[in-house]
Coordinates of C-alpha atoms and ligand atoms in Angstrom, one line a residue:
M1 CA -241.6 -56.6 -23.0
A2 CA -241.0 -59.9 -21.2
D3 CA -243.2 -62.8 -22.1
V4 CA -244.4 -63.7 -18.7
T5 CA -245.6 -67.1 -19.9
T6 CA -242.1 -68.3 -20.7
D7 CA -240.1 -67.0 -17.7
T8 CA -239.8 -67.9 -14.1
A9 CA -243.2 -66.4 -13.3
R10 CA -245.0 -69.1 -15.3
P11 CA -247.9 -70.7 -13.4
A12 CA -246.6 -74.0 -12.0
S13 CA -250.0 -75.7 -12.0
G14 CA -253.7 -74.8 -12.1
D15 CA -255.2 -71.5 -12.9
S16 CA -254.0 -68.1 -11.7
Q17 CA -256.3 -66.5 -9.1
E18 CA -257.5 -63.1 -10.3
L19 CA -257.8 -60.3 -7.7
D20 CA -257.9 -56.5 -7.7
A21 CA -254.9 -56.4 -5.4
L22 CA -252.4 -58.4 -3.5
V23 CA -250.5 -57.4 -0.4
I24 CA -247.3 -59.1 0.4
G25 CA -246.7 -59.4 4.1
A26 CA -249.0 -59.4 7.2
G27 CA -247.1 -57.4 9.7
F28 CA -248.3 -54.0 10.9
G29 CA -248.1 -52.7 7.3
G30 CA -249.7 -55.6 5.4
M31 CA -252.6 -56.0 7.9
Y32 CA -253.5 -52.3 7.7
Q33 CA -253.1 -52.2 3.9
L34 CA -255.4 -55.2 3.6
L35 CA -258.0 -53.5 5.8
C36 CA -257.8 -50.3 3.8
L37 CA -258.2 -52.0 0.4
R38 CA -260.8 -54.5 1.4
D39 CA -263.0 -52.7 3.9
R40 CA -262.7 -49.1 2.7
L41 CA -262.3 -49.6 -1.1
G42 CA -264.2 -52.9 -1.5
L43 CA -261.5 -54.4 -3.6
S44 CA -261.0 -58.2 -3.9
V45 CA -257.7 -58.5 -2.1
K46 CA -255.6 -61.0 -0.3
A47 CA -252.4 -60.8 1.8
L48 CA -249.7 -63.5 1.4
E49 CA -247.5 -64.0 4.4
A50 CA -244.4 -66.2 4.6
G51 CA -244.8 -66.7 8.4
G52 CA -247.3 -68.9 10.1
G53 CA -249.2 -66.0 11.6
V54 CA -249.5 -62.2 11.6
G55 CA -246.8 -60.1 13.1
G56 CA -244.1 -59.6 10.5
T57 CA -240.9 -58.5 12.3
W58 CA -242.5 -59.5 15.6
Y59 CA -243.4 -63.0 14.3
W60 CA -239.7 -63.7 13.5
N61 CA -237.8 -61.7 16.2
R62 CA -238.5 -63.8 19.2
Y63 CA -235.0 -63.6 20.7
P64 CA -234.5 -63.2 24.4
G65 CA -235.3 -59.6 25.5
A66 CA -237.1 -58.7 22.2
R67 CA -239.0 -55.6 23.1
C68 CA -240.1 -52.5 21.2
D69 CA -238.0 -49.3 21.8
T70 CA -241.0 -47.1 21.1
E71 CA -243.2 -46.5 24.1
S72 CA -246.3 -48.6 23.9
H73 CA -248.8 -45.7 23.8
A74 CA -247.2 -44.6 20.5
Y75 CA -246.7 -48.1 19.1
W76 CA -250.1 -49.1 17.8
Y77 CA -252.6 -48.4 15.2
T78 CA -254.5 -45.1 15.6
F79 CA -256.9 -45.3 12.7
A80 CA -259.8 -46.5 14.8
P81 CA -260.6 -44.7 18.1
E82 CA -262.4 -47.8 19.4
L83 CA -259.3 -49.9 19.0
M84 CA -257.4 -47.4 21.2
R85 CA -260.1 -47.7 23.8
E86 CA -260.3 -51.4 23.7
W87 CA -256.6 -52.3 23.9
E88 CA -254.5 -51.8 27.0
W89 CA -250.7 -52.1 27.1
S90 CA -249.2 -53.4 30.3
E91 CA -245.7 -52.0 30.1
R92 CA -243.9 -48.8 29.1
Y93 CA -242.3 -50.7 26.2
P94 CA -244.3 -53.6 24.8
G95 CA -242.5 -56.9 24.7
Q96 CA -242.5 -59.2 21.6
A97 CA -245.2 -61.5 23.1
E98 CA -247.5 -58.6 24.0
I99 CA -247.1 -57.1 20.5
M100 CA -248.0 -60.4 19.0
R101 CA -251.1 -60.5 21.2
Y102 CA -252.0 -57.0 20.1
L103 CA -251.6 -57.8 16.4
N104 CA -253.7 -60.9 16.7
F105 CA -256.3 -58.9 18.6
V106 CA -256.5 -56.4 15.7
A107 CA -256.5 -59.1 13.0
D108 CA -259.4 -60.9 14.8
R109 CA -261.2 -57.6 15.6
F110 CA -261.3 -56.7 11.9
D111 CA -261.6 -60.3 10.6
L112 CA -258.4 -60.0 8.6
K113 CA -257.2 -63.5 8.8
R114 CA -259.8 -64.8 6.4
D115 CA -258.0 -62.9 3.7
I116 CA -254.4 -63.7 4.7
Q117 CA -252.8 -66.8 3.4
F118 CA -250.0 -67.8 5.8
N119 CA -246.9 -70.0 5.1
T120 CA -246.8 -68.5 1.7
R121 CA -243.6 -66.9 0.4
V122 CA -243.8 -64.8 -2.7
T123 CA -241.0 -65.7 -5.1
S124 CA -241.7 -63.5 -8.1
A125 CA -243.9 -60.8 -9.4
H126 CA -243.8 -59.9 -13.1
Y127 CA -245.6 -57.0 -14.7
N128 CA -247.4 -57.7 -18.0
E129 CA -247.7 -54.5 -20.0
A130 CA -250.3 -55.9 -22.4
T131 CA -252.8 -56.7 -19.7
N132 CA -251.6 -54.2 -17.1
R133 CA -251.5 -57.0 -14.6
W134 CA -249.0 -58.4 -12.2
L135 CA -248.4 -62.1 -12.2
V136 CA -247.3 -63.1 -8.7
C137 CA -245.9 -66.6 -7.9
T138 CA -245.4 -68.3 -4.6
E139 CA -243.0 -70.9 -3.3
N140 CA -246.0 -73.3 -3.1
G141 CA -246.5 -72.9 -6.9
E142 CA -249.7 -70.8 -6.7
T143 CA -250.1 -67.8 -9.0
Y144 CA -252.1 -64.7 -8.8
T145 CA -253.0 -62.1 -11.4
V146 CA -253.6 -58.7 -9.9
K147 CA -253.9 -55.1 -11.0
F148 CA -252.3 -53.6 -7.9
L149 CA -249.4 -55.1 -6.0
V150 CA -248.5 -53.7 -2.6
T151 CA -245.3 -54.9 -0.8
A152 CA -245.5 -54.6 2.9
V153 CA -242.4 -56.8 3.4
G154 CA -240.9 -54.9 6.3
C155 CA -237.5 -53.1 6.3
L156 CA -235.7 -55.5 8.6
S157 CA -236.9 -58.9 7.5
T158 CA -233.9 -60.4 5.7
A159 CA -231.5 -61.9 8.3
N160 CA -227.9 -61.1 7.7
V161 CA -225.8 -64.1 8.8
P162 CA -222.2 -63.1 8.1
N163 CA -220.1 -65.4 5.9
I164 CA -217.6 -66.5 8.5
P165 CA -215.6 -69.5 7.4
G166 CA -216.3 -72.8 9.3
L167 CA -219.9 -72.1 10.4
A168 CA -221.1 -75.4 8.7
D169 CA -218.6 -77.4 10.8
F170 CA -219.8 -75.9 14.1
K171 CA -220.9 -78.8 16.4
G172 CA -223.0 -76.6 18.6
D173 CA -226.2 -74.8 17.8
W174 CA -226.4 -71.4 16.2
Y175 CA -229.3 -69.0 15.7
H176 CA -229.9 -65.6 14.1
T177 CA -232.0 -63.3 16.3
G178 CA -234.3 -62.5 13.4
E179 CA -235.2 -66.2 12.8
W180 CA -235.6 -67.3 16.4
P181 CA -237.1 -70.7 17.1
H182 CA -240.7 -70.5 18.4
E183 CA -239.9 -73.0 21.2
G184 CA -237.2 -70.7 22.5
V185 CA -233.6 -71.7 23.3
D186 CA -232.4 -73.0 26.7
F187 CA -229.1 -71.4 27.6
S188 CA -228.8 -73.0 31.0
G189 CA -225.4 -74.6 31.5
K190 CA -224.2 -73.4 28.1
R191 CA -221.3 -71.3 26.9
V192 CA -222.9 -68.8 24.6
G193 CA -221.2 -66.5 22.1
L194 CA -223.1 -63.4 21.0
I195 CA -221.9 -61.7 17.9
G196 CA -223.2 -58.1 17.4
T197 CA -223.9 -55.2 19.6
G198 CA -226.6 -53.3 17.7
S199 CA -230.1 -52.7 19.3
T200 CA -230.8 -56.5 19.2
G201 CA -227.5 -57.7 20.8
I202 CA -227.9 -55.0 23.4
Q203 CA -231.4 -56.2 24.3
A204 CA -230.4 -59.9 24.2
A205 CA -227.2 -59.9 26.2
P206 CA -228.6 -59.2 29.7
V207 CA -231.3 -61.8 29.3
I208 CA -229.0 -64.5 27.9
A209 CA -226.5 -63.8 30.8
E210 CA -229.2 -64.6 33.3
T211 CA -229.3 -68.3 32.5
A212 CA -226.1 -69.0 30.4
K213 CA -223.2 -70.6 32.1
H214 CA -221.0 -68.1 30.4
L215 CA -221.7 -65.4 27.8
T216 CA -219.0 -64.0 25.6
V217 CA -220.0 -60.9 23.7
F218 CA -218.1 -60.3 20.5
Q219 CA -218.1 -56.6 19.8
R220 CA -216.9 -55.2 16.5
T221 CA -218.2 -51.6 16.8
A222 CA -218.8 -50.1 20.2
N223 CA -222.3 -48.6 20.6
Y224 CA -224.1 -46.1 22.7
S225 CA -227.1 -47.1 24.7
V226 CA -229.4 -45.3 27.1
P227 CA -231.4 -47.0 29.8
A228 CA -235.0 -47.9 28.6
R229 CA -236.3 -47.8 32.2
N230 CA -239.1 -50.2 31.3
A231 CA -241.8 -50.6 33.9
P232 CA -245.4 -51.7 34.2
L233 CA -247.8 -48.9 33.3
T234 CA -249.6 -47.5 36.3
D235 CA -253.4 -47.3 36.3
E236 CA -253.1 -43.6 36.1
F237 CA -251.0 -43.7 33.0
K238 CA -253.3 -46.2 31.4
R239 CA -256.2 -43.8 32.1
Y240 CA -254.1 -40.9 30.6
I241 CA -253.7 -42.9 27.4
K242 CA -257.4 -43.6 27.1
D243 CA -258.4 -40.0 27.9
N244 CA -255.8 -38.5 25.5
A245 CA -255.6 -41.0 22.7
A246 CA -256.6 -38.5 20.0
E247 CA -254.0 -35.9 21.3
I248 CA -251.3 -38.6 21.4
R249 CA -252.1 -39.5 17.8
T250 CA -251.9 -35.9 16.7
A251 CA -248.6 -35.5 18.4
T252 CA -247.1 -38.5 16.6
H253 CA -248.3 -36.9 13.3
E254 CA -246.5 -33.6 14.1
T255 CA -243.1 -34.8 15.2
A256 CA -240.1 -35.6 13.0
N257 CA -239.8 -39.2 14.2
G258 CA -243.4 -40.1 14.7
H259 CA -242.9 -40.3 18.4
Q260 CA -245.1 -38.7 21.0
F261 CA -242.3 -36.4 22.2
K262 CA -241.0 -33.3 20.5
I263 CA -237.4 -32.5 19.9
E264 CA -236.6 -29.6 22.2
D265 CA -235.9 -26.2 20.6
R266 CA -232.9 -25.4 22.9
L267 CA -229.4 -25.8 21.5
A268 CA -226.7 -27.8 23.3
L269 CA -224.0 -25.4 22.2
Q270 CA -225.9 -22.4 23.6
T271 CA -226.6 -24.1 26.9
P272 CA -224.1 -23.6 29.7
A273 CA -222.1 -26.8 30.4
E274 CA -223.5 -27.3 33.9
E275 CA -227.1 -26.9 32.8
R276 CA -226.5 -29.1 29.8
E277 CA -225.2 -31.8 32.1
K278 CA -228.4 -31.6 34.2
I279 CA -230.6 -31.9 31.1
Y280 CA -228.7 -35.0 30.0
Q281 CA -228.9 -36.4 33.5
A282 CA -232.6 -35.9 33.6
A283 CA -233.0 -37.5 30.1
W284 CA -230.8 -40.4 31.2
E285 CA -233.0 -40.9 34.3
R286 CA -236.2 -40.7 32.2
G287 CA -234.7 -43.1 29.7
G288 CA -235.6 -44.2 26.2
L289 CA -235.2 -42.8 22.7
Q290 CA -236.3 -39.4 24.0
F291 CA -232.7 -38.9 25.1
R292 CA -231.9 -37.8 21.5
A293 CA -234.6 -35.1 21.7
A294 CA -232.8 -33.3 24.5
F295 CA -231.3 -30.6 22.2
H296 CA -232.2 -29.4 18.7
D297 CA -228.7 -29.4 17.4
M298 CA -227.8 -32.9 18.5
M299 CA -228.2 -34.4 15.0
S300 CA -227.0 -31.5 13.0
S301 CA -223.9 -30.3 14.8
K302 CA -221.0 -32.6 15.5
E303 CA -219.8 -30.4 18.3
A304 CA -223.3 -30.5 19.9
N305 CA -223.5 -34.2 19.4
D306 CA -220.1 -34.6 21.1
T307 CA -221.6 -33.3 24.3
A308 CA -224.2 -36.1 24.3
A309 CA -221.6 -38.7 23.2
E310 CA -219.3 -37.7 26.0
F311 CA -222.1 -37.9 28.6
I312 CA -222.9 -41.4 27.6
K313 CA -219.3 -42.6 27.4
N314 CA -218.8 -41.3 30.9
K315 CA -221.8 -43.2 32.1
I316 CA -220.4 -46.4 30.5
R317 CA -217.1 -45.8 32.4
Q318 CA -219.0 -45.2 35.6
I319 CA -221.2 -48.3 35.3
V320 CA -218.6 -50.9 34.1
K321 CA -216.3 -51.8 36.9
D322 CA -213.4 -53.4 34.9
P323 CA -211.5 -50.4 33.3
K324 CA -210.4 -52.4 30.3
T325 CA -213.9 -53.6 29.5
A326 CA -215.2 -50.1 30.0
A327 CA -212.6 -48.7 27.7
I328 CA -213.6 -51.1 24.9
L329 CA -217.3 -50.5 25.4
S330 CA -216.9 -46.7 25.4
D331 CA -214.4 -46.5 22.5
I332 CA -217.3 -45.4 20.1
D333 CA -216.3 -44.1 16.7
H334 CA -219.5 -42.4 15.4
P335 CA -221.7 -39.6 16.6
Y336 CA -224.5 -40.5 19.0
A337 CA -227.7 -41.7 17.1
A338 CA -225.9 -41.6 13.7
K339 CA -226.6 -45.3 13.9
R340 CA -230.0 -46.3 15.3
P341 CA -229.6 -45.6 19.0
P342 CA -230.3 -48.6 21.2
I343 CA -231.9 -48.5 24.5
D344 CA -231.4 -51.2 27.1
S345 CA -232.3 -52.8 30.4
D346 CA -229.0 -53.3 32.2
Y347 CA -226.8 -53.8 29.2
F348 CA -223.6 -52.2 30.5
E349 CA -224.3 -53.6 34.0
T350 CA -224.2 -57.1 32.5
F351 CA -220.5 -56.7 32.0
N352 CA -220.0 -56.6 35.8
R353 CA -221.3 -60.2 36.0
D354 CA -218.8 -63.0 36.6
N355 CA -220.2 -65.0 33.8
V356 CA -219.9 -62.4 31.1
T357 CA -216.8 -61.5 29.0
L358 CA -216.4 -58.9 26.3
V359 CA -214.1 -59.6 23.3
D360 CA -213.0 -56.8 21.0
V361 CA -213.2 -58.2 17.5
K362 CA -212.2 -54.9 16.0
A363 CA -208.8 -55.2 17.6
A364 CA -208.6 -58.9 17.0
P365 CA -211.0 -59.9 14.2
I366 CA -212.9 -63.1 14.0
Q367 CA -211.0 -65.5 11.8
A368 CA -213.2 -68.6 11.7
I369 CA -215.9 -70.6 13.5
T370 CA -214.4 -73.9 14.5
Q371 CA -216.1 -77.2 15.4
T372 CA -216.1 -76.1 19.1
G373 CA -216.3 -72.4 19.1
L374 CA -214.9 -69.3 17.5
R375 CA -211.4 -68.2 16.7
T376 CA -210.1 -64.6 16.6
T377 CA -206.6 -63.5 15.8
E378 CA -205.9 -63.5 19.5
G379 CA -207.3 -66.9 20.5
E380 CA -210.1 -69.4 20.5
Y381 CA -213.3 -69.3 22.5
E382 CA -215.1 -72.6 23.3
L383 CA -218.8 -72.2 22.7
D384 CA -221.9 -74.4 22.8
I385 CA -224.2 -71.9 21.2
I386 CA -223.6 -68.9 18.9
V387 CA -226.2 -66.2 18.6
F388 CA -225.9 -63.9 15.6
A389 CA -227.3 -60.5 16.4
T390 CA -225.8 -59.3 13.2
G391 CA -228.7 -57.4 11.7
F392 CA -230.4 -57.5 8.4
D393 CA -230.0 -56.8 4.7
A394 CA -232.2 -53.8 5.5
M395 CA -234.8 -52.1 3.4
T396 CA -233.8 -53.4 -0.1
G397 CA -233.1 -57.0 0.9
P398 CA -236.8 -58.0 1.5
M399 CA -237.7 -56.6 -2.0
L400 CA -234.7 -57.9 -3.9
R401 CA -235.0 -61.5 -2.7
M402 CA -238.2 -61.6 -4.7
D403 CA -237.8 -61.7 -8.5
I404 CA -239.7 -58.5 -9.3
R405 CA -239.7 -57.4 -12.9
G406 CA -241.4 -54.3 -14.4
T407 CA -242.0 -53.1 -17.9
N408 CA -239.8 -54.7 -20.6
G409 CA -239.1 -57.5 -18.1
T410 CA -236.6 -55.2 -16.3
P411 CA -235.6 -56.7 -12.9
L412 CA -235.8 -54.5 -9.9
S413 CA -232.3 -55.7 -9.0
E414 CA -231.1 -54.0 -12.2
V415 CA -232.9 -50.7 -11.5
W416 CA -231.5 -50.7 -7.9
A417 CA -228.1 -52.0 -8.8
A418 CA -226.5 -48.8 -7.6
G419 CA -228.9 -48.4 -4.7
P420 CA -232.6 -47.9 -4.3
V421 CA -234.3 -45.2 -6.5
T422 CA -237.9 -44.4 -5.8
Y423 CA -240.4 -41.6 -5.8
L424 CA -241.4 -40.9 -2.2
G425 CA -240.4 -44.4 -1.3
L426 CA -243.9 -45.4 -2.6
Q427 CA -243.2 -46.3 -6.2
V428 CA -240.4 -47.3 -8.6
G429 CA -240.2 -46.0 -12.1
G430 CA -241.0 -48.7 -14.6
F431 CA -243.0 -50.8 -12.1
P432 CA -246.6 -49.6 -12.7
N433 CA -249.2 -50.2 -10.0
L434 CA -246.6 -51.5 -7.6
F435 CA -246.6 -49.7 -4.3
T436 CA -244.1 -50.2 -1.4
V437 CA -245.2 -49.7 2.2
T438 CA -242.3 -47.9 4.0
G439 CA -240.0 -48.5 1.0
P440 CA -236.5 -47.1 0.8
G441 CA -236.7 -43.3 0.2
S442 CA -239.4 -42.9 2.8
P443 CA -238.9 -42.0 6.5
S444 CA -239.6 -45.7 7.4
V445 CA -236.9 -46.8 9.8
L446 CA -236.1 -43.2 11.0
C447 CA -239.7 -43.0 12.1
N448 CA -241.9 -44.8 14.7
M449 CA -243.0 -47.6 12.3
P450 CA -246.7 -47.8 12.8
V451 CA -247.0 -44.0 12.2
A452 CA -245.1 -44.3 8.9
I453 CA -247.1 -47.4 8.0
E454 CA -250.5 -45.8 8.6
Q455 CA -249.6 -42.8 6.4
H456 CA -248.3 -45.0 3.6
A457 CA -251.2 -47.5 3.6
E458 CA -253.7 -44.6 3.6
W459 CA -251.9 -42.7 0.9
I460 CA -251.8 -45.9 -1.3
S461 CA -255.5 -46.7 -0.8
D462 CA -256.5 -43.0 -1.4
C463 CA -254.4 -43.1 -4.6
I464 CA -256.1 -46.3 -5.8
A465 CA -259.5 -44.9 -4.9
H466 CA -258.6 -41.8 -7.0
M467 CA -257.7 -44.0 -9.9
R468 CA -260.9 -45.9 -9.8
T469 CA -263.0 -42.8 -9.5
N470 CA -261.3 -41.2 -12.5
G471 CA -261.0 -44.2 -14.8
I472 CA -257.3 -44.4 -14.4
D473 CA -255.7 -47.9 -14.8
R474 CA -252.1 -47.4 -14.4
I475 CA -249.8 -45.2 -12.3
E476 CA -246.0 -44.9 -12.2
P477 CA -243.6 -42.2 -11.4
R478 CA -242.0 -39.9 -14.0
P479 CA -238.3 -40.4 -14.3
E480 CA -237.6 -36.8 -13.4
A481 CA -239.7 -37.1 -10.2
V482 CA -237.6 -40.1 -9.2
T483 CA -234.3 -38.3 -9.9
N484 CA -235.5 -35.3 -8.0
W485 CA -236.7 -37.3 -5.0
V486 CA -233.5 -39.3 -4.8
Q487 CA -231.7 -36.0 -4.7
Q488 CA -234.0 -34.8 -1.9
V489 CA -233.3 -38.0 0.1
N490 CA -229.6 -37.4 -0.3
E491 CA -229.8 -33.8 0.7
A492 CA -231.9 -34.6 3.7
A493 CA -229.3 -37.1 4.9
A494 CA -226.5 -34.8 4.2
A495 CA -228.1 -32.1 6.4
T496 CA -227.7 -34.5 9.4
L497 CA -224.9 -36.4 11.1
L498 CA -226.4 -39.7 10.0
P499 CA -224.0 -40.4 7.1
M500 CA -221.1 -40.1 9.5
A501 CA -221.7 -43.6 10.8
T502 CA -220.1 -45.0 7.7
H503 CA -220.7 -48.6 8.8
S504 CA -224.4 -48.3 9.5
W505 CA -227.1 -50.4 7.9
Y506 CA -228.9 -47.1 7.0
L507 CA -226.2 -47.0 4.3
G508 CA -226.2 -50.6 3.5
A509 CA -222.6 -50.9 4.8
N510 CA -223.3 -54.0 6.9
V511 CA -223.8 -56.2 3.9
P512 CA -220.7 -56.9 1.8
G513 CA -221.1 -55.8 -1.8
K514 CA -224.3 -53.8 -1.1
P515 CA -224.2 -50.3 -2.6
R516 CA -223.5 -47.6 -0.1
V517 CA -226.5 -45.3 -0.4
F518 CA -228.3 -43.6 2.5
M519 CA -231.7 -45.3 2.1
P520 CA -234.4 -43.7 4.4
Y521 CA -235.6 -40.2 4.0
A522 CA -234.2 -38.1 6.8
G523 CA -236.2 -35.0 6.3
G524 CA -238.7 -35.9 9.0
M525 CA -242.0 -37.7 9.0
A526 CA -244.2 -34.6 9.5
R527 CA -242.5 -32.9 6.5
Y528 CA -242.8 -36.0 4.4
R529 CA -246.5 -36.4 5.3
G530 CA -247.0 -32.9 4.0
I531 CA -245.1 -33.6 0.7
C532 CA -247.1 -36.7 0.0
A533 CA -250.4 -34.9 0.7
D534 CA -249.4 -32.0 -1.6
V535 CA -248.5 -34.5 -4.4
A536 CA -251.9 -36.1 -4.1
A537 CA -253.7 -32.7 -3.9
H538 CA -252.0 -31.6 -7.1
G539 CA -253.4 -34.6 -9.1
Y540 CA -250.6 -37.0 -8.1
E541 CA -247.9 -34.7 -9.3
G542 CA -244.8 -36.5 -10.5
F543 CA -246.8 -39.6 -11.5
V544 CA -248.0 -40.6 -14.9
L545 CA -251.6 -41.6 -14.7
S546 CA -252.9 -43.5 -17.7
P547 CA -256.5 -44.4 -18.5
A548 CA -257.6 -47.9 -19.4
K549 CA -256.5 -48.9 -22.8
V550 CA -259.3 -48.8 -25.4
P551 CA -259.5 -52.3 -26.9
A552 CA -258.2 -52.3 -30.5
Ligands
N01_601 O1 -228.6 -55.1 13.8 P1 -227.5 -54.0 13.5 P2 -229.7 -55.2 15.0 N1 -218.5 -59.8 12.8 O2 -227.2 -54.1 12.1 C1 -222.3 -56.7 14.1 C2 -234.2 -52.6 14.8 N2 -234.4 -53.1 16.1 O3 -230.4 -56.5 14.7 O4 -221.5 -52.3 13.6 C3 -218.8 -59.1 13.9 O5 -227.8 -52.7 14.1 C4 -222.4 -55.2 13.8 O6 -221.1 -54.7 13.9 P3 -220.7 -53.4 13.0 C5 -233.5 -51.3 14.9 O7 -233.9 -50.4 13.9 C6 -235.5 -52.6 16.8 O8 -229.0 -55.0 16.3 O9 -221.2 -53.7 11.6 N3 -219.8 -58.4 14.1 C7 -223.4 -54.7 14.8 O10 -222.8 -54.6 16.0 C8 -232.1 -51.7 14.7 O11 -231.2 -50.7 14.3 C9 -235.7 -53.1 18.0 O12 -219.2 -53.3 13.1 C10 -220.7 -58.2 13.1 C11 -224.4 -55.9 14.9 O13 -223.7 -57.0 14.4 C12 -232.3 -52.8 13.6 O14 -233.4 -53.5 14.1 C13 -234.9 -54.0 18.6 C14 -220.5 -58.9 11.9 C15 -225.6 -55.7 14.0 O15 -226.2 -54.6 14.4 C16 -231.1 -53.7 13.5 O16 -230.6 -54.0 14.7 C17 -233.8 -54.5 17.9 C18 -219.4 -59.7 11.8 N4 -219.2 -60.4 10.6 C19 -233.6 -54.0 16.6 N5 -221.6 -58.6 11.1 C20 -236.9 -52.6 18.7 O17 -237.4 -51.5 18.7 C21 -222.4 -57.8 11.8 N6 -221.8 -57.5 13.1 C22 -237.5 -53.6 19.5

């Protein structure tokens, strides 16, 4: 067992604060977990948050065009009916600023901020087997000794800035979208280079193009996108939300992705071509992520998926006037929605602007960033600003950047060396009383996040309540339960087309050297919810529950 007093988790100064529980993070997940543990269980608990305010992902991702891809009436907390009555969204998809207002409203409404310590980054968490406590250290040198540790660190909170030679010499300014300056960035009169065409780049490009002198989009992998069709909510729809809040909540609990819409039962391959085209056209006009729900076989049959892929590729060719640009944008190498499908507001239309250029960096890779711009194998592009919309070290990155050690001082990085292994995405073997909100192995990023978060936070607090009622002090998964769950995660992914996007961040393929393992559980949120409920109903099957040690 590691001696926690002699390693990096040693208190730097002063006494360690003792609490029942500590939550790391104060985004959607951390805020609700804090509320559950403090207000429902009555624990002494605090949340530590690296940012200067609540919001998590939304606190950091302030890039131009940042907006949620989930419709607002499904992107909120549903645990309190009064909250759903009191809050009113203004648009079909909430923008970053409105989500921040919402999360601050919730934090104030439930007086959460008094137990959140901001500007506090956790650097390490070491488990002490003798005391059955976690010793948690922060960058500021504070330490906490807690029985329960819950990480709510988000799945997409570790920015991935690619290691392109020469970045340090660049004389202009550069930014990663996930660490955007609070004061914003003025693009007017500037030559801007945007690297990355995932959901973020696709949201940002049209907005940057509005004010930049010139925008050059560097595309490595062409991507699908469907119009979002964002618009202000009508009074009638706002009334519908208020009158049907409970039904909307139930719907999000019953669907595979935690959205309010169901995946249609009909099959693309059994639908006559003309009718299928009409269905896709209607879904295109309606807009949004619901496009992928148009047919049941879209994510399980490549042939069915091809019909959706071809429909979108044709749309790109119709929208983009320059045939060469249209060809590069529509040369997509993976099935539709095998990578997270973006939705957009005028993304493809942006390439019809005089001040926007597309550069294919798959054909001519980026070689270096120079003092004055960026060089590919085909030439140099003069730039004043570079925007990296290059994604995140997703799911495992936020956990592994902390020095987390379990029993015997074993580092989490060692246990996850070949990819994340968890039981239900909730716990890791050998890390007792450590819970992960939307951890790898749970539906997480394949689900509408607040829905996944509420289920996790409630399951975790129910589990801790069960422990307290039954004199149980320690919980961790059995090795065979972990092995079995990892197999289920793999099988669930294999039953879909998701692994066919071999360069996706779902597989960790966007970060050099990261193990290629499909990380989220693709079996569907509704099914997962049932599995977790069954596990709890059967006395936390698959977990080892140990009573408090009798003093010697
Ligand atoms: O990141 P990504 P993202 N040279 O990893 C490219 C969520 N989200 O921030 O595909 C050149 O998807 C990379 O190219 P390739 C959502 O879950 C939600 O866009 O690796 N290019 C790709 O094009 C989403 O999936 C919302 O070949 C490089 C891009 O950068 C997740 O966040 C909004 C490169 C990265 O795409 C991440 O999306 C936005 C290099 N060296 C995002 N390295 C809402 O719902 C990377 N790329 C609001």
